[in-house]
PDB file of C-alpha atoms in Angstrom:
ATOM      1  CA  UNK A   1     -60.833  -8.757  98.634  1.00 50.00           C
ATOM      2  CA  UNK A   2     -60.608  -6.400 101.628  1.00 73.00           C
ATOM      3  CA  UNK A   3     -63.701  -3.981 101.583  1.00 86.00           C
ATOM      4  CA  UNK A   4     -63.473  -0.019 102.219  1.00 95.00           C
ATOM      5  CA  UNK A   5     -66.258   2.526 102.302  1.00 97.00           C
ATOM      6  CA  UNK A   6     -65.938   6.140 101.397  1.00 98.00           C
ATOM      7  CA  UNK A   7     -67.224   8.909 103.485  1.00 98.00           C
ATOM      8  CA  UNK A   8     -69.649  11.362 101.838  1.00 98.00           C
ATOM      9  CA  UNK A   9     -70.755  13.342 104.550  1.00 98.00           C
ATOM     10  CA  UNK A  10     -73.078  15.685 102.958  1.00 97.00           C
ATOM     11  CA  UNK A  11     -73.914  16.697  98.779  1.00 97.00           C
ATOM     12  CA  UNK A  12     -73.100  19.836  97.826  1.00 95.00           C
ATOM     13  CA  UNK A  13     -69.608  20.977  97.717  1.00 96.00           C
ATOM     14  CA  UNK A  14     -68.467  25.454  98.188  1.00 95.00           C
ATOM     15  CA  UNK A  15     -64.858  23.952  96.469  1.00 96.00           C
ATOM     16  CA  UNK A  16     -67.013  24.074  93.588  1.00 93.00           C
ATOM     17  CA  UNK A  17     -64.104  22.435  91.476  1.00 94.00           C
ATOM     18  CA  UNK A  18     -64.376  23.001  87.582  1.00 92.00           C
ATOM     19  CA  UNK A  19     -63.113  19.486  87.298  1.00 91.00           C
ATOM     20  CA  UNK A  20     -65.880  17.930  89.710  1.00 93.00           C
ATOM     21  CA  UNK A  21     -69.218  17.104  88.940  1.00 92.00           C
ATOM     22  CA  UNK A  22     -71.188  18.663  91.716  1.00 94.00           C
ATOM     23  CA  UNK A  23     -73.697  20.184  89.608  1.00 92.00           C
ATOM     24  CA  UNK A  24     -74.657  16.358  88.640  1.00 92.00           C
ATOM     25  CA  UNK A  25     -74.540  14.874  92.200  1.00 94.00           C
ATOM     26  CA  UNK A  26     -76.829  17.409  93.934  1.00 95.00           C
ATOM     27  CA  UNK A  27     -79.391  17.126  91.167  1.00 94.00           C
ATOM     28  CA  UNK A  28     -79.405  13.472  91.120  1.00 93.00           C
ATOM     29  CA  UNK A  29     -79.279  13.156  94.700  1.00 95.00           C
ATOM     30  CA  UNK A  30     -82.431  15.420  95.428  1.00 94.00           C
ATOM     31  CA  UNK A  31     -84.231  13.408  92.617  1.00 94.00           C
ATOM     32  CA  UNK A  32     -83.901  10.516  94.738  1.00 90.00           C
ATOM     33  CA  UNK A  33     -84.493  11.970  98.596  1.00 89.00           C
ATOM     34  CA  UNK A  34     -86.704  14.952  97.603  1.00 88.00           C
ATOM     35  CA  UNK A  35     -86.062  18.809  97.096  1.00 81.00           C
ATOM     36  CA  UNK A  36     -87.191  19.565 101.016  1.00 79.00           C
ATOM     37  CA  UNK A  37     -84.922  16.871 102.476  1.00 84.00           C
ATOM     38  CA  UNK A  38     -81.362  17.490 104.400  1.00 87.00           C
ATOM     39  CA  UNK A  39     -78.509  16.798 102.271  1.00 94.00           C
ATOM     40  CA  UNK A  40     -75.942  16.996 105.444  1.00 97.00           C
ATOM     41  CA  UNK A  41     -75.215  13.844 107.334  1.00 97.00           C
ATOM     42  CA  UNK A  42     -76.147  13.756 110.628  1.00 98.00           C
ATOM     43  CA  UNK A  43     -73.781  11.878 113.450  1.00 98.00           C
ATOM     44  CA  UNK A  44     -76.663   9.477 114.960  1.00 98.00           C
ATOM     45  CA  UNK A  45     -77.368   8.645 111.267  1.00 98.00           C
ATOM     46  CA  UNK A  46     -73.674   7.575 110.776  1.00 98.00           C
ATOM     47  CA  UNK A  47     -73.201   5.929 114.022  1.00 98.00           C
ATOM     48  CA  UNK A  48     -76.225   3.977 112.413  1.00 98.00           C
ATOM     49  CA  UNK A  49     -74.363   3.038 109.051  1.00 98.00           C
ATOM     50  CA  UNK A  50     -71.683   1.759 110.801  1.00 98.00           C
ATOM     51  CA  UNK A  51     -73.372   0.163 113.608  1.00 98.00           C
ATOM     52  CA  UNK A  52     -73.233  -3.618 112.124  1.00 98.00           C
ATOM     53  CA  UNK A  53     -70.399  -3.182 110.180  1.00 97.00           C
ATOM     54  CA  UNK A  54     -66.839  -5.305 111.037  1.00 96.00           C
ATOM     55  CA  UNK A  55     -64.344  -3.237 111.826  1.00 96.00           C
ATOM     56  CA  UNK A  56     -61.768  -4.422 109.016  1.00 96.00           C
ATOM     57  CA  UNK A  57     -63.904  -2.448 106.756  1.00 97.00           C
ATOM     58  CA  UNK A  58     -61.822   0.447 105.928  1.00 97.00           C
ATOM     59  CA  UNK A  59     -63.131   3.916 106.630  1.00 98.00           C
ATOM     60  CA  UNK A  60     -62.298   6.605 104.077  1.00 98.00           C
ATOM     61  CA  UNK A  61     -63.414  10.391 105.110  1.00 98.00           C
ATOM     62  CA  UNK A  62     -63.337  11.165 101.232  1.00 94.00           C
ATOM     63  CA  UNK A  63     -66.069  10.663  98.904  1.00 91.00           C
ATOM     64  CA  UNK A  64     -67.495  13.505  96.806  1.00 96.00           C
ATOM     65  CA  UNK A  65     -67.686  16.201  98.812  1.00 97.00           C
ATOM     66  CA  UNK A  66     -64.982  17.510 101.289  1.00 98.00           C
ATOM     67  CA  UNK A  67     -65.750  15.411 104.525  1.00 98.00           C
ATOM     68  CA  UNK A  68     -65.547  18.875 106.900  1.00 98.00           C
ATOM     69  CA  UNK A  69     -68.094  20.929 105.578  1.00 98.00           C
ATOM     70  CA  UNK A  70     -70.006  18.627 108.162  1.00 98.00           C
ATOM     71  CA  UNK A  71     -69.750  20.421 111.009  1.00 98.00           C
ATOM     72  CA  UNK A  72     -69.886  16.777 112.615  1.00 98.00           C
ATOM     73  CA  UNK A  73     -67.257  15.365 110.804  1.00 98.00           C
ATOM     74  CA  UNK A  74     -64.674  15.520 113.758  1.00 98.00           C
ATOM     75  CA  UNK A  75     -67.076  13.582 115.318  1.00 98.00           C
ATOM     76  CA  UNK A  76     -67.397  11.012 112.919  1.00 98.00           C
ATOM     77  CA  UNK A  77     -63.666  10.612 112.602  1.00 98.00           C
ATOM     78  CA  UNK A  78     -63.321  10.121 116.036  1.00 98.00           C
ATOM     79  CA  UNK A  79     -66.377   7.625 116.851  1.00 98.00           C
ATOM     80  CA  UNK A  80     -64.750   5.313 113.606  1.00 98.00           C
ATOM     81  CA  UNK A  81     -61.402   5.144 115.201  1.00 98.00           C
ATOM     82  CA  UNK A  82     -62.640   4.125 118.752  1.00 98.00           C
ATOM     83  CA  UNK A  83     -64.619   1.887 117.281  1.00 98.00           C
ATOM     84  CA  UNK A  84     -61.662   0.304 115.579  1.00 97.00           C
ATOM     85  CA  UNK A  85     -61.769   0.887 111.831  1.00 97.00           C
ATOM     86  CA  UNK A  86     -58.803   1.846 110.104  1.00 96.00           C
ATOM     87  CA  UNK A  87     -59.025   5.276 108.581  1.00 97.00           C
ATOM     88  CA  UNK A  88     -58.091   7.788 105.546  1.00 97.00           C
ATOM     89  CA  UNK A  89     -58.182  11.048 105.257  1.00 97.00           C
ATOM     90  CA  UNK A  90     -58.436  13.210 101.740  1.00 97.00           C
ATOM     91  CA  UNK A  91     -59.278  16.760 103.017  1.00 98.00           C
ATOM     92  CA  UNK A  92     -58.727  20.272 101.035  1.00 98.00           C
ATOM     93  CA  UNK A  93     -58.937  22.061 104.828  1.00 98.00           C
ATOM     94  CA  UNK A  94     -62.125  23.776 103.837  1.00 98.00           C
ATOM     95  CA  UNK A  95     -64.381  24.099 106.996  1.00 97.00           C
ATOM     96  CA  UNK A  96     -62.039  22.408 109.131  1.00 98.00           C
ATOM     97  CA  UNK A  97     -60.930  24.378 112.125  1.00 97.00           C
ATOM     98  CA  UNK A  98     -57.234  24.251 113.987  1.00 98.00           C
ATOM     99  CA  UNK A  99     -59.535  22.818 116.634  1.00 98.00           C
ATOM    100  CA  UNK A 100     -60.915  19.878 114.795  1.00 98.00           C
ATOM    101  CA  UNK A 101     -57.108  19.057 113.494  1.00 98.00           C
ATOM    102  CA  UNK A 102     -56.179  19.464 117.704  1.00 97.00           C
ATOM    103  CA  UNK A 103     -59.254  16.905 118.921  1.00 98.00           C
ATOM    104  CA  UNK A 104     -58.150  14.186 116.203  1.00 97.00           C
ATOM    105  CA  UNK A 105     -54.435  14.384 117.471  1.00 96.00           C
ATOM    106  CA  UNK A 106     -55.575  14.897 121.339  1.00 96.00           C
ATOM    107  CA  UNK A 107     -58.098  12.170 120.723  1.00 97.00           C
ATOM    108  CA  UNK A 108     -55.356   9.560 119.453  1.00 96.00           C
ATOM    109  CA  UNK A 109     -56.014   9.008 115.962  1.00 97.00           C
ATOM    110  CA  UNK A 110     -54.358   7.928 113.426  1.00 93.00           C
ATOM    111  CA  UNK A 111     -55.120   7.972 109.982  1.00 96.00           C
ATOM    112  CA  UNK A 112     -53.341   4.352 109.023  1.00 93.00           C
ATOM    113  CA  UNK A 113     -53.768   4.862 105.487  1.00 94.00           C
ATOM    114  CA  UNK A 114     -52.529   8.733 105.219  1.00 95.00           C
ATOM    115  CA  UNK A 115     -53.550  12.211 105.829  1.00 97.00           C
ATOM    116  CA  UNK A 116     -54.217  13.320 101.764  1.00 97.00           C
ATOM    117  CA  UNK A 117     -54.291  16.966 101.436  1.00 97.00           C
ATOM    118  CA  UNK A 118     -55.452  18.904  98.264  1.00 98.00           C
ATOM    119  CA  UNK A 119     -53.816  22.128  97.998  1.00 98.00           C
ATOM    120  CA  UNK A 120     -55.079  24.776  95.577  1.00 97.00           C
ATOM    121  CA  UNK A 121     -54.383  24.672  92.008  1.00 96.00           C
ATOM    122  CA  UNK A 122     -52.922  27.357  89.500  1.00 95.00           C
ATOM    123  CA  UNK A 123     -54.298  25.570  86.391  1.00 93.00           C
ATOM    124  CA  UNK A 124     -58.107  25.280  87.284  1.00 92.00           C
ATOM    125  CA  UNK A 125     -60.962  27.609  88.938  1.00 93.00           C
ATOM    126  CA  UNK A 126     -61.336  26.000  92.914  1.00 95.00           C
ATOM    127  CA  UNK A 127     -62.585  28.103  95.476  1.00 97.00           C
ATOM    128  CA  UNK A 128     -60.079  25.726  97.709  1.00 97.00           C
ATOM    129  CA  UNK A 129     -58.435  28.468 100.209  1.00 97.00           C
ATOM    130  CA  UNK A 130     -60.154  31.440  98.577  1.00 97.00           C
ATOM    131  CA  UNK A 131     -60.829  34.446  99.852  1.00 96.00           C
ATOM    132  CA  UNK A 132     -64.959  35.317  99.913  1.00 95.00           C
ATOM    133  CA  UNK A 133     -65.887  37.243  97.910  1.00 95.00           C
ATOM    134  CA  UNK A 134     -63.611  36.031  95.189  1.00 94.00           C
ATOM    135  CA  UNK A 135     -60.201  38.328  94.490  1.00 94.00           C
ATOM    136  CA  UNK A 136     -58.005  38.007  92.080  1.00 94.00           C
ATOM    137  CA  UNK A 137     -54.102  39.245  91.586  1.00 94.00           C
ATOM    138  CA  UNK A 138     -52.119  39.276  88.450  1.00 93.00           C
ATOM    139  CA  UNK A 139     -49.548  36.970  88.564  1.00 91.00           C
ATOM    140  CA  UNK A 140     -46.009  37.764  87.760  1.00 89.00           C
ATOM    141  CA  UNK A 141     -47.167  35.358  84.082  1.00 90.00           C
ATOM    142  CA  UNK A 142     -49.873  38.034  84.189  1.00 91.00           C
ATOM    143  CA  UNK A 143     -52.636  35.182  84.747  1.00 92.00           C
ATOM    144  CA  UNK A 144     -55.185  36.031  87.313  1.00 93.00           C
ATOM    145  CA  UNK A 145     -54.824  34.157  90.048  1.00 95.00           C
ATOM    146  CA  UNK A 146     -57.890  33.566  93.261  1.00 95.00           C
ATOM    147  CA  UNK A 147     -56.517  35.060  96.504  1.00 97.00           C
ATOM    148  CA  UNK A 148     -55.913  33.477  99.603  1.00 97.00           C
ATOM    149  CA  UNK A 149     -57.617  34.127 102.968  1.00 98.00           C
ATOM    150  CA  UNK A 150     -55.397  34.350 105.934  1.00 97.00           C
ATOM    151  CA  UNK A 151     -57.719  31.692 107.780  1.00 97.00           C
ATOM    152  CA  UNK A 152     -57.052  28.993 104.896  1.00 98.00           C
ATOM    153  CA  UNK A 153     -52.701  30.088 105.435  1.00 97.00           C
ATOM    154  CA  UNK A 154     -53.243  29.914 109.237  1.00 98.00           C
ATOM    155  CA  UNK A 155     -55.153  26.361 108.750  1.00 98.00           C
ATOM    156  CA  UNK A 156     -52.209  24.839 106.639  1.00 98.00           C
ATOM    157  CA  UNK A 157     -49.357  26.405 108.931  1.00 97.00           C
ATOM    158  CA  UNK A 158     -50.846  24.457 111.697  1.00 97.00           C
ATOM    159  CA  UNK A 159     -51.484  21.234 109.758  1.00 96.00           C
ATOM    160  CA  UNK A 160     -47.750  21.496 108.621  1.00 96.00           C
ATOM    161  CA  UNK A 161     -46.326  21.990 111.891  1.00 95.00           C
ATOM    162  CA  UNK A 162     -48.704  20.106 114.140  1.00 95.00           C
ATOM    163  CA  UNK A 163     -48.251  16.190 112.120  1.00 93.00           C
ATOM    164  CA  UNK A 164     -50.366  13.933 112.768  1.00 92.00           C
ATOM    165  CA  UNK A 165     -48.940  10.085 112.975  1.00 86.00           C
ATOM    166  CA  UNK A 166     -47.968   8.014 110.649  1.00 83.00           C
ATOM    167  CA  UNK A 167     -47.864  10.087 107.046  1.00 90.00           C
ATOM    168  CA  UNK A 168     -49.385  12.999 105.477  1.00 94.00           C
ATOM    169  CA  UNK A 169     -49.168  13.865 101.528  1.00 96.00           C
ATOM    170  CA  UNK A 170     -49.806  16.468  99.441  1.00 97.00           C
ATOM    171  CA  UNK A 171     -51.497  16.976  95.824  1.00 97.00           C
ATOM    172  CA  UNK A 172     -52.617  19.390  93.594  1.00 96.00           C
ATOM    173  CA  UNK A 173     -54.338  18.908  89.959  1.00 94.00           C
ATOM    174  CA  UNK A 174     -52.673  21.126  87.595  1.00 92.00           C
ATOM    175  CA  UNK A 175     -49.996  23.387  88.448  1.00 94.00           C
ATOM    176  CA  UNK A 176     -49.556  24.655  92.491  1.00 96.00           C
ATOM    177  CA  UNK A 177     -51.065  28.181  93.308  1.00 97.00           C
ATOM    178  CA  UNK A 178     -48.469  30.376  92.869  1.00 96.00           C
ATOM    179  CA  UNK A 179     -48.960  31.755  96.298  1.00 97.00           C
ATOM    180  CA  UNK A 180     -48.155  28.230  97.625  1.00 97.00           C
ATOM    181  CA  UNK A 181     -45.133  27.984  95.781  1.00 94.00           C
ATOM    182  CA  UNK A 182     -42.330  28.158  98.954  1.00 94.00           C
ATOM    183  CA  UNK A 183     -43.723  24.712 100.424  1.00 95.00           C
ATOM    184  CA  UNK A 184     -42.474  22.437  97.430  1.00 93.00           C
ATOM    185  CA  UNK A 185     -39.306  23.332  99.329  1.00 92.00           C
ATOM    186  CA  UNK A 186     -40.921  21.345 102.288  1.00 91.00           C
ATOM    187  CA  UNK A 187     -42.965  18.745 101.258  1.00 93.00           C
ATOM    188  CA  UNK A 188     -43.520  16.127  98.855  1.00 90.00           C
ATOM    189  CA  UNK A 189     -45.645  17.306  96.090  1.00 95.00           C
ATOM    190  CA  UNK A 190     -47.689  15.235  93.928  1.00 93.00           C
ATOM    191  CA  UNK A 191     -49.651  16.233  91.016  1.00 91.00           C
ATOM    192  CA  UNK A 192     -53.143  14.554  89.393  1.00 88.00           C
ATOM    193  CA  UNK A 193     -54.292  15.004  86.358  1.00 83.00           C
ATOM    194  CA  UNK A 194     -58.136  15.017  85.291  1.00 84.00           C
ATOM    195  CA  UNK A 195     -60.673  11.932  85.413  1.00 79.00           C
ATOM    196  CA  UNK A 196     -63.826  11.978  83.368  1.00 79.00           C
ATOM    197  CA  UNK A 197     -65.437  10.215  86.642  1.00 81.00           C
ATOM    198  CA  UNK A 198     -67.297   8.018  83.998  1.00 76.00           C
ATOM    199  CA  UNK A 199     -68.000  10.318  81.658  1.00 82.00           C
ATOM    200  CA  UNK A 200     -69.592  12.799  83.811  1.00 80.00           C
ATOM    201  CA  UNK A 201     -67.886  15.369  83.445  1.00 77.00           C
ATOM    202  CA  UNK A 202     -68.117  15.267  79.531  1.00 78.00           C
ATOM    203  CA  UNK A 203     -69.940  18.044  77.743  1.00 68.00           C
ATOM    204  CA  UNK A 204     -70.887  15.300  75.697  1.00 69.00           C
ATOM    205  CA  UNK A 205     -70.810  11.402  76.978  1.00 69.00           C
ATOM    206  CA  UNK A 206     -69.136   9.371  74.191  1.00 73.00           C
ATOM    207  CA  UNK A 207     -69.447   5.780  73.824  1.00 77.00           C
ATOM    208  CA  UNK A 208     -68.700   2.839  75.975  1.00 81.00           C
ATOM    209  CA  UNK A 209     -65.224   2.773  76.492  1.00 79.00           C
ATOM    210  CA  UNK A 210     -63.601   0.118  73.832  1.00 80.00           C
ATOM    211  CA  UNK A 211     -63.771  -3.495  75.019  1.00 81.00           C
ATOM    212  CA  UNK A 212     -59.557  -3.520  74.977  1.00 78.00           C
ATOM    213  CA  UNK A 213     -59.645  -0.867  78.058  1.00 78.00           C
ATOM    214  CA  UNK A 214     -63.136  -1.709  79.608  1.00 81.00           C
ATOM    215  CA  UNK A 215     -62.483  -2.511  83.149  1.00 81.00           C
ATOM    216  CA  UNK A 216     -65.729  -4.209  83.802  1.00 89.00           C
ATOM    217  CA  UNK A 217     -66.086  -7.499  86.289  1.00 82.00           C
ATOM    218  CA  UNK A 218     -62.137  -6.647  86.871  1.00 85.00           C
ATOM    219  CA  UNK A 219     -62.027  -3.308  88.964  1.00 87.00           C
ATOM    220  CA  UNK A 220     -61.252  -3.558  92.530  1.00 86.00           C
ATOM    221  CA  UNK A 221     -63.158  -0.055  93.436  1.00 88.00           C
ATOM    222  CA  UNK A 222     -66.796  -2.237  93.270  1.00 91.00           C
ATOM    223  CA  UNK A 223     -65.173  -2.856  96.793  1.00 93.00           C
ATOM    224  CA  UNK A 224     -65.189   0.618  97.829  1.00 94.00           C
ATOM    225  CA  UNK A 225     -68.762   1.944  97.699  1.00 97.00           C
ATOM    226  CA  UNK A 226     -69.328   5.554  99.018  1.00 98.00           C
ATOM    227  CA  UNK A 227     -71.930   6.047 102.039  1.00 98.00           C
ATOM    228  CA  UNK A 228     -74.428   9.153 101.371  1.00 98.00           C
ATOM    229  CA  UNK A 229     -75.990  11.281 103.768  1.00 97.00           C
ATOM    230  CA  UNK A 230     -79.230   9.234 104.103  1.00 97.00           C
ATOM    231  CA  UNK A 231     -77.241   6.003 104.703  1.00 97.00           C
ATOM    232  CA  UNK A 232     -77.615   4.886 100.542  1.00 97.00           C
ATOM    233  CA  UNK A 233     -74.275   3.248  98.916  1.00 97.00           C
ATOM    234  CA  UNK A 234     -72.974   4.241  95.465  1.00 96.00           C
ATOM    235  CA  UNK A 235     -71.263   2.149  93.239  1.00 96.00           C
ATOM    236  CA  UNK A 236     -67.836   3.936  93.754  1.00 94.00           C
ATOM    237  CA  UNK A 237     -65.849   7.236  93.633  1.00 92.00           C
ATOM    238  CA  UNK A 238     -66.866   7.573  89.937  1.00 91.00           C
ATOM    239  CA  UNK A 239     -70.608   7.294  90.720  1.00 93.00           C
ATOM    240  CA  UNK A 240     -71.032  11.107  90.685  1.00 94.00           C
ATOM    241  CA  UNK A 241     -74.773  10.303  88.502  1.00 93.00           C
ATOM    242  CA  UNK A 242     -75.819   7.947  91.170  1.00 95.00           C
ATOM    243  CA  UNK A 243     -76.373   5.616  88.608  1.00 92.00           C
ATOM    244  CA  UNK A 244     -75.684   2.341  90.951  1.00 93.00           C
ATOM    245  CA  UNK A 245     -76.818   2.953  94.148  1.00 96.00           C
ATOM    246  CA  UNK A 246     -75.608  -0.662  95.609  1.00 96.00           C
ATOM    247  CA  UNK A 247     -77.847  -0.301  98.890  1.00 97.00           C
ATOM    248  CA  UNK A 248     -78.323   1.125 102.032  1.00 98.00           C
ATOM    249  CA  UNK A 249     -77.009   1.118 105.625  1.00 98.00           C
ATOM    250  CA  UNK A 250     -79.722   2.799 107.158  1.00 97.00           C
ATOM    251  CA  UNK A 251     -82.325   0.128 106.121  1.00 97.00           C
ATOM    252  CA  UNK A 252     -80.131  -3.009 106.079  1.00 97.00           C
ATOM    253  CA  UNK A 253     -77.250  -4.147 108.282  1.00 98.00           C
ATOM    254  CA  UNK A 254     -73.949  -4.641 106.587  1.00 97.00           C
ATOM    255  CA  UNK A 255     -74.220  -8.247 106.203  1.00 97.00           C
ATOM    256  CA  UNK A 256     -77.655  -8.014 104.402  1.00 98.00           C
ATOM    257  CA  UNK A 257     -75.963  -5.615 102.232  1.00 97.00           C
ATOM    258  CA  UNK A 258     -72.756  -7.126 101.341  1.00 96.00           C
ATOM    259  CA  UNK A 259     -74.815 -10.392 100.706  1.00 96.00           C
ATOM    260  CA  UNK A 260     -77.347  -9.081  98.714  1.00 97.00           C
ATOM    261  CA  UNK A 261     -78.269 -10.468  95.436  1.00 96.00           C
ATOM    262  CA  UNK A 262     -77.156  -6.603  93.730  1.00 95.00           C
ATOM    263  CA  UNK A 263     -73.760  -6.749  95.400  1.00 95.00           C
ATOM    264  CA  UNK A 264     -72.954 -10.454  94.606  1.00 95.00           C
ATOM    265  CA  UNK A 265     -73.567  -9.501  90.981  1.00 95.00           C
ATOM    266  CA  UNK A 266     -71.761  -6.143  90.641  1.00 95.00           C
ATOM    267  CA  UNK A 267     -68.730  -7.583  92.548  1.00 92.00           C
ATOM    268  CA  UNK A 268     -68.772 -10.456  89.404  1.00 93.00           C
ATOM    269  CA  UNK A 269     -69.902  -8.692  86.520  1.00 93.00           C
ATOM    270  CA  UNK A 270     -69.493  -5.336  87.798  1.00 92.00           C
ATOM    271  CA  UNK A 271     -72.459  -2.612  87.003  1.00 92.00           C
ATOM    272  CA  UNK A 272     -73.169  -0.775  83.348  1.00 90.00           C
ATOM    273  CA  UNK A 273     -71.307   2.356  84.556  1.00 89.00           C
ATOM    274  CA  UNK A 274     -68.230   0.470  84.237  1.00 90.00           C
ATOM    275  CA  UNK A 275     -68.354   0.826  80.527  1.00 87.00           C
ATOM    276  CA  UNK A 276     -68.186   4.468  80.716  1.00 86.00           C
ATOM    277  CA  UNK A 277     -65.273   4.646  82.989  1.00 85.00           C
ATOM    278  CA  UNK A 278     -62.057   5.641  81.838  1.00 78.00           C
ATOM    279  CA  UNK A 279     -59.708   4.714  84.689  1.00 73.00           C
ATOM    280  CA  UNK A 280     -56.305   5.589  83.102  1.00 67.00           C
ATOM    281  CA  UNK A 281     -57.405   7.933  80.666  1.00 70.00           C
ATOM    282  CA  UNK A 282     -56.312  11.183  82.297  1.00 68.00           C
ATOM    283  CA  UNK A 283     -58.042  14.898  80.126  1.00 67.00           C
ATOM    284  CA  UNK A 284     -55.613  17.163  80.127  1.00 74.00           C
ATOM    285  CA  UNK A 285     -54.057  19.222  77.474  1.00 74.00           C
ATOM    286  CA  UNK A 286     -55.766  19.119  74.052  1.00 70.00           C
ATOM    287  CA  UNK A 287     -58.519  16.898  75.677  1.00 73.00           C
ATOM    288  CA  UNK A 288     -59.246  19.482  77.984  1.00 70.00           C
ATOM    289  CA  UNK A 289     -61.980  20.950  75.414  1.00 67.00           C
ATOM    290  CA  UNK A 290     -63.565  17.994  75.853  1.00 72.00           C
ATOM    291  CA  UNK A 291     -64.775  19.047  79.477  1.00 64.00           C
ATOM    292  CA  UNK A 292     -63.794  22.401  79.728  1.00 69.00           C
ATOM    293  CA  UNK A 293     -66.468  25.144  78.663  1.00 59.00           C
ATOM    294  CA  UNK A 294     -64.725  28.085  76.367  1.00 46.00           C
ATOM    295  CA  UNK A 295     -65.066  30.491  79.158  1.00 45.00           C
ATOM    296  CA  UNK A 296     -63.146  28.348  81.443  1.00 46.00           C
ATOM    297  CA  UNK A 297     -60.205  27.966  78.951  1.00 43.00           C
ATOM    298  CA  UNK A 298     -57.411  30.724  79.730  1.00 47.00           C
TER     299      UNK A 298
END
């Protein structure tokens, strides 16, 4: 099966999504590098990661953190695609600048496997195009709704009329911001709904999922581990614990990696987190009080 690696380029995310567990990642993540260490990836490390690895290996500039709140990112994008990989992008515009979207398109590249972007949602707290400090309007349903900052509207005008190749969707989780209502009429919306991201998100972690949906030693994602800012390789985009750290590309070259007894055995049997995740299972509606805390509940 053909291997992909997701792009974390630093822990620590300012979209501070209800729905994500960030709170989880950064506290696992500085158990394991040290309170006093950098959690941004740097480009030489990067350049490092990817050094020894084939260039069929997907590159996804995803992960769990949006990829340009590295100031290096750009970079990063750009060194992958002259180096050959093919690329995706999942991006909520947050620290991007028209310039970066301007060097990827003057630079030549193409993201072969999409341009995702995640536009603000009505349903759940994101700070994804908000204005700082945090406003609020009453909506016309007489919800309060975040305000927009006019850098976030000029950042999306661009990216709508300045294409790159190939394709470029849009999503949202939830309902759209009503503010963002008038480009339905433009583009192709798609909406998500809520994954538990094994469990982690749960107030309260249940048990393993029932054998009848347990995905274990059959999910293709063991294939798609997600590089960390010091070069380390979780399990997959559910790994928000960093309970399977699979390796790492800083100390081993990719072919001691993907040949390594730990990988071998995952890619069989697949790791214990797979019993926890609930691929499928989306928590929504009257499963949102499973996740959601009262306060959060409108």
């Amino acid at each position: 099966m053909k291997h992909s690696i997701e792009i974390t380029t630093k822990v620590g995310c300012s979209n501070v999504c209800e729905y994500c567990p960030q709170s989880t990642l950064i506290r696992r993540y500085r158990e394991r590098i040290g309170k006093d260490e950098d959690t941004m990836m740097s480009l030489d490390t990067f350049k490092k990661c990817i050094s020894t690895m084939p260039t069929d290996i997907g590159l996804n500039f995803t992960g769990y953190v949006e990829p340009f709140l590295n100031p290096e990112a750009t970079d990063m994008i750009i060194h992958s695609f002259n180096k050959g990989h093919e690329l995706l992008l999942n991006t909520t515009l947050m620290g991007m600048k028209i310039e970066d979207w301007n060097r990827i398109r003057d630079n030549g590249v193409f993201f072969r496997h999409g341009v995702h972007i995640h536009l603000p949602s009505a349903s759940y707290f994101e700070m994804i195009g908000a204005k700082v400090p945090v406003k609020y309007y009453k909506g016309k349903d007489g919800k309060q709704y975040t305000e927009l900052s006019d850098e976030y509207y000029e950042t999306l005008n661009h990216v709508l009329q300045n294409p790159l190749p190939w394709w470029t969707k849009f999503h949202c989780h939830g309902d759209l911001h009503p503010l963002l209502n008038d480009i339905k009429n433009h583009v192709e919306l798609d909406v998500r709904n809520i994954n538990s991201r094994a469990m982690n998100i749960l107030l309260e972690k249940t048990e393993k999922v029932p054998d009848e949906i347990n995905i274990r030693g059959k999910c293709p994602r063991v294939y798609q581990n997600v590089l960390l800012p010091d070069g380390s390789l979780g399990l997959c985009c559910q790994d928000y614990g960093l309970d399977d750290i699979m390796g790492n590309l800083v100390e081993n070259t990719w072919d001691e990696f993907v040949n390594s007894e730990r990988v071998q055995d995952v890619r069989k049997n697949g790791a214990d987190l797979c019993d926890y995740c609930e691929e499928g299972i989306d928590y929504v509606g009257d499963r949102e009080n499973q996740w959601r805390r009262p306060q959060q509940i409108k």
